PDB file of C-alpha atoms in Angstrom:
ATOM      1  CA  UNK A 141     -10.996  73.204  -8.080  1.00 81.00           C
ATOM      2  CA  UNK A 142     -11.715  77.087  -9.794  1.00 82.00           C
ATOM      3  CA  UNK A 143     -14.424  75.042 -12.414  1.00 85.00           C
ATOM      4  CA  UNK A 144     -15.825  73.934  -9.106  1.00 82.00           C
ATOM      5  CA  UNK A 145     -15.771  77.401  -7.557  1.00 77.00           C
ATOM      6  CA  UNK A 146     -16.939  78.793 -10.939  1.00 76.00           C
ATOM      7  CA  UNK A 147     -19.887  76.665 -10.743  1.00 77.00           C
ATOM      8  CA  UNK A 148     -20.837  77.208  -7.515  1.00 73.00           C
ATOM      9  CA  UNK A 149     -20.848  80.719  -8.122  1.00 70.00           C
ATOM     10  CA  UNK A 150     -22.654  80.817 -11.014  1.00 71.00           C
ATOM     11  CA  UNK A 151     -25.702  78.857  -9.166  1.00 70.00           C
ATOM     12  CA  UNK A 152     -28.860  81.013  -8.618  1.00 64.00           C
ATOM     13  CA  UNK A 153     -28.885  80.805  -4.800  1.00 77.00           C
ATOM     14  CA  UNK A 154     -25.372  82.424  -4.349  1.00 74.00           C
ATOM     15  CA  UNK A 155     -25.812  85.009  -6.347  1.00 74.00           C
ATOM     16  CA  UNK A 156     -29.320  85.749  -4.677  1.00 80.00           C
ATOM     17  CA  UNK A 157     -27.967  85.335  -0.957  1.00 83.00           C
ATOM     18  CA  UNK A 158     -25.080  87.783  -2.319  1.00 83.00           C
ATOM     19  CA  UNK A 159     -28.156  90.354  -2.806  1.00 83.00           C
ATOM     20  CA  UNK A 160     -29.592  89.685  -0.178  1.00 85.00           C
ATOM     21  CA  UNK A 161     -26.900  90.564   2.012  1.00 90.00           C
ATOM     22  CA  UNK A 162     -26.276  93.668   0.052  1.00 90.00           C
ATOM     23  CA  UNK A 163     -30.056  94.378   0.264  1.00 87.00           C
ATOM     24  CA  UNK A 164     -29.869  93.712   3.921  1.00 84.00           C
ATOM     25  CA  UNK A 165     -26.680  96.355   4.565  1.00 87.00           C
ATOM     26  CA  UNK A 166     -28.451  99.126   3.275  1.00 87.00           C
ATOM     27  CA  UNK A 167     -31.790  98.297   4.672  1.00 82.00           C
ATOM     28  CA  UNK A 168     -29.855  98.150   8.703  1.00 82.00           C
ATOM     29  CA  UNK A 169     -28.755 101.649   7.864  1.00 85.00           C
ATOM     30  CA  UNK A 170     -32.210 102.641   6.850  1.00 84.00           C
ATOM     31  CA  UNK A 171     -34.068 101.346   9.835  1.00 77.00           C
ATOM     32  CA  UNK A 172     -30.837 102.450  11.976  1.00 79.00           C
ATOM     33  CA  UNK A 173     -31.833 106.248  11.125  1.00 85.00           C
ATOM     34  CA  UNK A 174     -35.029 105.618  11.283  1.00 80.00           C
ATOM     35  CA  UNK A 175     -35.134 104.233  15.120  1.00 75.00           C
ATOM     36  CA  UNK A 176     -32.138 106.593  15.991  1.00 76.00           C
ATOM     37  CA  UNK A 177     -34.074 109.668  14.865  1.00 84.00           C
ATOM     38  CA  UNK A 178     -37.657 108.988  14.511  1.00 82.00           C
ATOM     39  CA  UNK A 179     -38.311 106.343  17.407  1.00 76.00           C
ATOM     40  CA  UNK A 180     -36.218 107.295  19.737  1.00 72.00           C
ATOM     41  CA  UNK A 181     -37.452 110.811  20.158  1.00 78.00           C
ATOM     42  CA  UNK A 182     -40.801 110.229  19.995  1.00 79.00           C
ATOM     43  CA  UNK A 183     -39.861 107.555  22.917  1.00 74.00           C
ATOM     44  CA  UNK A 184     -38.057 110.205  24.626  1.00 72.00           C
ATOM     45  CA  UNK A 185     -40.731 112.324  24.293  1.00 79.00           C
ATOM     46  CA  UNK A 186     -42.996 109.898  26.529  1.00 78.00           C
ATOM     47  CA  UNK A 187     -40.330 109.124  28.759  1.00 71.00           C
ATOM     48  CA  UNK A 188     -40.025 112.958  29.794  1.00 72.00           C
ATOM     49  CA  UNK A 189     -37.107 113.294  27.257  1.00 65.00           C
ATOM     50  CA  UNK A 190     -34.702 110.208  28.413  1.00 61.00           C
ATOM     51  CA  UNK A 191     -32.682 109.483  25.541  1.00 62.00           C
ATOM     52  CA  UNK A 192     -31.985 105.715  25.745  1.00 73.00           C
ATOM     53  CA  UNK A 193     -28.580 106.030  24.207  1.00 74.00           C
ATOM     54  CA  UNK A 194     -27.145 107.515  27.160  1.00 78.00           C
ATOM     55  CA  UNK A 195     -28.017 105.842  29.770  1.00 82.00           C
ATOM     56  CA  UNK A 196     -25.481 103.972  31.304  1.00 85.00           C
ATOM     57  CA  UNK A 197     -23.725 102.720  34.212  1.00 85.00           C
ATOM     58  CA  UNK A 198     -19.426 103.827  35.523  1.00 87.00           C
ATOM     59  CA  UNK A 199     -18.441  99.787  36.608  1.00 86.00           C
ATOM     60  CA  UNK A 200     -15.204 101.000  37.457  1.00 78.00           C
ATOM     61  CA  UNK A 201     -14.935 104.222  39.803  1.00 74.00           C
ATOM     62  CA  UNK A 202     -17.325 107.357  40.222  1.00 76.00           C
ATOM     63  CA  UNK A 203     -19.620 108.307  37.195  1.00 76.00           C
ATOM     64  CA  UNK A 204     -18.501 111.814  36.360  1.00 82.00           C
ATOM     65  CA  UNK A 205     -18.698 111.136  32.509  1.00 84.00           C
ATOM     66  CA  UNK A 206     -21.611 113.059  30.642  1.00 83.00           C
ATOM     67  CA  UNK A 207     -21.776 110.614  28.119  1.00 83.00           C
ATOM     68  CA  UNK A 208     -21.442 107.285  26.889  1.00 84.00           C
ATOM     69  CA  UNK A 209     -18.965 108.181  24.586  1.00 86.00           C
ATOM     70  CA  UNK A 210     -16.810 110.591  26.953  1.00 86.00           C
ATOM     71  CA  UNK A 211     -16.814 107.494  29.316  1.00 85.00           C
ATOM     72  CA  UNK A 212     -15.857 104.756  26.860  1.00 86.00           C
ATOM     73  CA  UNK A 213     -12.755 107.489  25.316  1.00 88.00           C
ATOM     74  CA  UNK A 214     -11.678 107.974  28.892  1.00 85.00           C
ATOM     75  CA  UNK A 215     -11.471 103.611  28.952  1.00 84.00           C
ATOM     76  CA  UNK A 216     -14.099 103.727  31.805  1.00 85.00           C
ATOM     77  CA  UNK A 217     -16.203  99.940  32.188  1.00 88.00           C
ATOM     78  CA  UNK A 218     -19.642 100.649  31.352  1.00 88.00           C
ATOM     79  CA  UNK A 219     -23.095  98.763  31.465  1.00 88.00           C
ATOM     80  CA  UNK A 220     -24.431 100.478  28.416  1.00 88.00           C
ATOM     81  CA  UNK A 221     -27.918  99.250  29.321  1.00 88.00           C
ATOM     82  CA  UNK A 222     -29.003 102.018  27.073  1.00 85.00           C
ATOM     83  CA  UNK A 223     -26.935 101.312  23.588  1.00 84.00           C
ATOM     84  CA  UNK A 224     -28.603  97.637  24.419  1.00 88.00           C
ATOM     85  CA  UNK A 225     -32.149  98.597  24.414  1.00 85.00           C
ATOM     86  CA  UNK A 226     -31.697 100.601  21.303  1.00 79.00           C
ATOM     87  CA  UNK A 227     -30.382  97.535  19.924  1.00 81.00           C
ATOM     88  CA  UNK A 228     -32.941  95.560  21.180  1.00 85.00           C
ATOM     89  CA  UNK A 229     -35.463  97.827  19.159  1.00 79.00           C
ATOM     90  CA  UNK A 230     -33.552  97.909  15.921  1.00 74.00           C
ATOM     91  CA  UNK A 231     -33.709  94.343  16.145  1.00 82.00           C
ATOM     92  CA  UNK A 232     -37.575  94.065  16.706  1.00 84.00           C
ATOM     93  CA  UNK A 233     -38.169  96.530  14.194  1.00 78.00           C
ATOM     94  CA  UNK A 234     -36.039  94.830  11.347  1.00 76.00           C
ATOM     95  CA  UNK A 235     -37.583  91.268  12.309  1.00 82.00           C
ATOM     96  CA  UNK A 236     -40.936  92.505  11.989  1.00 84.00           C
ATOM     97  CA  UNK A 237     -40.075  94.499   8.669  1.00 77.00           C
ATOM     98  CA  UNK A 238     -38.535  91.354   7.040  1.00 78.00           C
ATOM     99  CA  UNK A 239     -41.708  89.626   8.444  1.00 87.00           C
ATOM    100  CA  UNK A 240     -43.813  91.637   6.641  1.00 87.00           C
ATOM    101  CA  UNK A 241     -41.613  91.174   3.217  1.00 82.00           C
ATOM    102  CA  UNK A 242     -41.026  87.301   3.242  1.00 85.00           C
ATOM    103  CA  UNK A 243     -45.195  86.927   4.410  1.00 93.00           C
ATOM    104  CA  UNK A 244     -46.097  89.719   1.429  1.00 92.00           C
ATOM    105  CA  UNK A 245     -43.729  87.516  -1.282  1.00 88.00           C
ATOM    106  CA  UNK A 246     -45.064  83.708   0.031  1.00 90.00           C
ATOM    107  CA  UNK A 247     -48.589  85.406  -0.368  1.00 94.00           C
ATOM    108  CA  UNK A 248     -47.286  86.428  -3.894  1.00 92.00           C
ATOM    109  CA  UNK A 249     -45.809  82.534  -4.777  1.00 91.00           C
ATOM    110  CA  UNK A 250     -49.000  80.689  -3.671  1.00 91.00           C
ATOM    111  CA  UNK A 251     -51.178  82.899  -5.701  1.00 91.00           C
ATOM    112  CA  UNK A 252     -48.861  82.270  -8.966  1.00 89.00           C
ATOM    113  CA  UNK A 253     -48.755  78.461  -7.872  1.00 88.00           C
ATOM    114  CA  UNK A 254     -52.975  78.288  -7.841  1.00 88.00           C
ATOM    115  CA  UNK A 255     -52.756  79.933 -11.024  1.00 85.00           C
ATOM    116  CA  UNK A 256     -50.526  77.867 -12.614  1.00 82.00           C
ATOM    117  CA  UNK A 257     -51.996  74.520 -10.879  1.00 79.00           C
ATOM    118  CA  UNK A 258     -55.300  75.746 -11.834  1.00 70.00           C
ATOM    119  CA  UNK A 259     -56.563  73.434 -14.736  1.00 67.00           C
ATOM    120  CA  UNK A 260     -57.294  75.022 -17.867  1.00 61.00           C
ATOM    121  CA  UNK A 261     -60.912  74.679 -19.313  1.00 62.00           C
ATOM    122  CA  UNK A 262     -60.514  72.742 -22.001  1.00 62.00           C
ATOM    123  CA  UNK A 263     -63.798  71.827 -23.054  1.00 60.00           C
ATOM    124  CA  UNK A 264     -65.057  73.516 -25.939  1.00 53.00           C
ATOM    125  CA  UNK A 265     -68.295  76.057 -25.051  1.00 75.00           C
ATOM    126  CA  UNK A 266     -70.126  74.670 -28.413  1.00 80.00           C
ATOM    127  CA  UNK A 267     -69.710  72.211 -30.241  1.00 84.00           C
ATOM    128  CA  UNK A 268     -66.657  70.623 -31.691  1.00 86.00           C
ATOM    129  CA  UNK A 269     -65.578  70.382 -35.197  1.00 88.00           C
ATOM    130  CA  UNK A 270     -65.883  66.449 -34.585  1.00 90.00           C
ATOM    131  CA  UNK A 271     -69.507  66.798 -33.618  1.00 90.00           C
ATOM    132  CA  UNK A 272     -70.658  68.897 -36.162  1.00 89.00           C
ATOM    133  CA  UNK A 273     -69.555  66.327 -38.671  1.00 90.00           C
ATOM    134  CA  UNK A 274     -70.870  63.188 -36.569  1.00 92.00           C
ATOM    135  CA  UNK A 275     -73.997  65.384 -36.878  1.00 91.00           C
ATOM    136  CA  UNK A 276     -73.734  65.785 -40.713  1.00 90.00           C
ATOM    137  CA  UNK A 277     -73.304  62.099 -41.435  1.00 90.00           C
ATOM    138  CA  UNK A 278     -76.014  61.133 -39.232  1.00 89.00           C
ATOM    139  CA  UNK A 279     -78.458  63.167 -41.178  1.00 88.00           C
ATOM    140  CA  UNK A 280     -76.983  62.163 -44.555  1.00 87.00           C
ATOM    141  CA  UNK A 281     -77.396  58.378 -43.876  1.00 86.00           C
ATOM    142  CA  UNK A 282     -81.238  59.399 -42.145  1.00 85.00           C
ATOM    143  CA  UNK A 283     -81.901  60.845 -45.541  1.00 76.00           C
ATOM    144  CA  UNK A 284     -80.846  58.013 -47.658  1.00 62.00           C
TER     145      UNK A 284
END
């Protein structure tokens, strides 16, 4: 059983999903900053300054909580409707993102394929050695 888990292992595709996934970690925190404090304040900006992470609703009792976070310490039920469409645009960002990566590198494979499947030119542009000596014994035996 550890030759077969050794093998597996050693296989292309789990070492390249175990990239991947690496790959993928650090790009979530990248896009995370970069909707939590480019997008959303520009966003907020439009919106008259609403900052999206906040905005919530007290399920249980009167809303006296200032924040999402003061509520959820204090073990208040909340419909963060807020935290959800931040999500929401991580998401869409990061989908369209990888989108743009996995189009850019299948653009990058069929190119290599149509150059690889592309048939050399074989053909010689003058004349081959072959000829030139069909040619040579043709006019010897014309001569003779």
């Amino acid at each position: 059983m550890l030759n077969e888990f050794k093998s597996f292992i050693a296989r292309g595709n789990v070492m390249d999903m175990a990239v991947g996934i690496i790959i993928g970690a650090a790009f979530t925190a990248i896009v995370k900053s970069m909707v939590d404090d480019l997008i959303n304040p520009i966003i907020g900006l439009f919106m008259g300054g609403i900052d999206f992470t906040n905005n919530f609703w007290v399920l249980s009792g009167e809303n006296t909580y200032t924040s999402l976070e003061a509520a959820r310490e204090a073990g208040a039920a909340v419909f963060a409707y807020g935290a959800f469409f931040m999500a929401v645009i991580n998401f869409l960002i990061i989908a369209f993102v990888v989108f743009q990566l996995v189009r850019n590198v299948n653009r990058i494979k069929d190119r290599m394929e149509q150059q690889e499947e592309a048939p050399a030119d074989e053909t010689p542009k003058g004349p081959t050695e072959l000829d030139v000596l069909l040619e040579i014994r043709d006019s010897l035996n014309n001569k003779a």
